[in-house]
C-alpha cells in the first residue's frame, strides 16, 4: 500500500490545523504543533493521520470539511483507511511512524455539523473492528519511530 502526503498541518492548539510547506517530525510530533487538551499528543499520539478520501466521504454526508479541519497533522491520498491497522509502520518522507490508536472523535468536531462524531465512529470501531464502515474515518494516532522531514508530495509506504 502506498499513498502521498497531500498536506502537513499544525496549530497552536485546537482545530483547524493549518497547512505548512514542510514539517520536522520529532518524537513528540511536528515542530510548532500544539494541543488544546493534554490528552491529545504525547509520544503514542504524536501524529494524527487522516485520509483525504475519508474527508471526502464525510463531505458527501454534508459536513463542511477540508484538509486540516479535523485536526490531523498529515492528510493523505491513496491510502485505504479500511486496510490500515494499529501496529502498521509507514515511511513518510525521511520519517517513519507507527499507528498506535484509532482516534476517538470529541464534541469539538461538532462545529462541522451535528452528528459528525456518529458519522465517523461507531461501537464496532470502538471495539477495534476494521469491518466497520466507519473504520479509520476519525483518523489514526501514531508514534514517531524515525524522526525526519515531511512535505506535501512525499510518498507514504507501508513498511510491514
C-alpha positions as MATLAB code, in Angstrom:
seq = 'XXXXXXXXXXXXXXXXXXXXXXXXXXXXXXXXXXXXXXXXXXXXXXXXXXXXXXXXXXXXXXXXXXXXXXXXXXXXXXXXXXXXXXXXXXXXXXXXXXXXXXXXXXXXXXXXXXXXXXXXXXXXXXXXXXXXXXXXXXXXXXXXXXXXXXXXXXXXXXXX';
ca = [
       0.000    0.000    0.000;
       1.327    3.413   -0.959;
      -0.009    6.943   -0.818;
       1.013   10.564   -0.915;
       1.109   13.406    1.590;
      -1.473   15.971    0.490;
      -0.940   18.404    3.355;
       1.130   18.784    6.553;
      -0.783   20.661    9.271;
      -0.100   22.315   12.639;
      -1.861   24.652   15.067;
      -1.195   26.355   18.366;
      -3.975   24.205   19.808;
      -7.394   23.155   18.618;
      -8.909   22.920   15.177;
      -8.449   23.532   12.374;
      -4.792   22.812   11.832;
      -3.265   24.890    9.048;
      -1.047   23.829    6.159;
       2.712   24.332    6.333;
       5.219   23.834    3.484;
       7.073   21.071    5.358;
       7.300   19.735    8.876;
      10.047   18.431   11.114;
       8.656   15.294   12.734;
      10.076   14.601   16.205;
       9.272   12.018   18.887;
       6.600   14.386   20.257;
       5.028   15.434   16.949;
       5.561   18.038   14.266;
       7.635   21.019   15.393;
       5.357   24.005   16.050;
       2.230   21.923   16.694;
       0.293   22.017   19.985;
      -2.906   20.651   21.517;
      -5.582   22.462   23.463;
      -6.169   19.480   25.783;
      -3.337   17.384   27.290;
      -4.941   14.001   26.498;
      -4.070   14.712   22.856;
      -0.445   14.358   21.922;
       2.363   12.593   23.751;
       4.692   10.012   22.262;
       1.951    7.448   21.472;
      -0.317   10.119   19.925;
       2.342   12.392   18.430;
       0.774   12.432   14.954;
      -2.812   12.285   13.688;
      -3.167   10.909   10.145;
      -6.415   11.167    8.142;
      -7.076   10.222    4.521;
      -8.430   12.791    2.082;
     -10.737   10.088    0.766;
     -12.248    9.805    4.267;
     -12.680   13.580    4.464;
     -14.421   13.462    1.070;
     -16.768   10.681    2.304;
     -17.767   12.859    5.257;
     -18.220   15.864    2.947;
     -20.617   13.760    0.843;
     -22.719   13.408    4.018;
     -22.975   17.196    4.261;
     -20.113   18.077    6.607;
     -18.187   21.220    5.573;
     -14.656   19.810    5.817;
     -11.272   20.363    4.178;
      -7.715   19.138    4.819;
      -6.680   20.137    8.355;
     -10.258   20.715    9.567;
     -10.368   17.545   11.653;
      -7.119   18.403   13.416;
      -4.931   15.999   11.515;
      -1.213   16.575   11.156;
      -0.974   14.609    7.929;
      -3.646   14.483    5.238;
      -3.013   11.636    2.779;
      -4.247   10.484   -0.616;
      -4.091    6.922   -1.871;
      -4.039    5.049    1.454;
      -7.072    2.843    2.016;
      -8.250    3.653    5.546;
     -10.090    0.314    5.631;
      -6.782   -1.544    5.228;
      -4.781    0.407    7.820;
      -4.255   -1.369   11.153;
      -2.882   -0.493   14.561;
       0.775   -1.524   14.535;
       1.352   -0.739   10.847;
       4.528    1.222   10.203;
       4.638    3.796    7.431;
       7.575    5.568    5.818;
       6.802    9.237    5.084;
       9.487   11.474    3.576;
      12.596   10.875    5.682;
      10.489    9.878    8.725;
       8.587    6.779    9.836;
       5.544    6.368   12.074;
       3.690    3.505   13.735;
      -0.108    3.591   14.005;
      -0.994    3.285   17.700;
      -4.681    4.213   18.213;
      -7.906    4.926   16.400;
      -8.851    8.497   17.232;
     -11.996    8.854   19.340;
     -13.748   11.965   17.974;
     -14.820   14.543   20.542;
     -17.526   17.219   20.666;
     -15.044   19.834   19.423;
     -15.722   18.492   15.918;
     -19.414   19.432   16.180;
     -18.524   22.853   14.717;
     -18.619   20.994   11.374;
     -22.148   19.721   11.911;
     -24.327   17.837   14.313;
     -23.794   14.100   14.025;
     -20.217   14.192   12.749;
     -18.989   12.004   15.614;
     -21.526    9.271   14.809;
     -20.725    9.569   11.099;
     -17.060    8.764   11.689;
     -17.045    6.441   14.715;
     -19.306    3.660   15.981;
     -19.369    0.820   18.516;
     -17.564   -1.503   16.105;
     -14.699    0.966   15.639;
     -14.542    1.366   19.409;
     -14.069   -2.424   19.628;
     -11.273   -2.191   17.008;
     -13.316   -3.951   14.324;
     -11.885   -2.934   10.942;
     -15.002   -4.334    9.229;
     -16.945   -1.262   10.387;
     -17.966    1.070    7.553;
     -16.541    3.884    9.690;
     -13.109    2.305   10.304;
     -10.432    4.991   10.056;
     -12.750    7.905    9.237;
     -11.816    9.616   12.521;
      -8.117    9.089   11.828;
      -5.203    7.193   13.302;
      -2.839    8.385   16.006;
       0.787    7.400   15.527;
       4.098    7.440   17.303;
       7.223    8.628   15.517;
       9.705    5.755   15.126;
      12.132    7.690   12.930;
      12.248   11.500   13.105;
      12.600   13.360    9.828;
      11.161   15.936    7.474;
       7.852   15.511    5.655;
       6.340   17.626    2.886;
       3.317   17.595    0.591;
       4.021   15.273   -2.321;
       6.110   12.851   -0.253;
       5.378    9.182   -0.753;
       3.895    7.139    2.068;
       4.825    3.457    2.030;
       3.563    0.660    4.273;
       6.689   -0.920    5.775;
       5.173   -4.132    7.150;
];
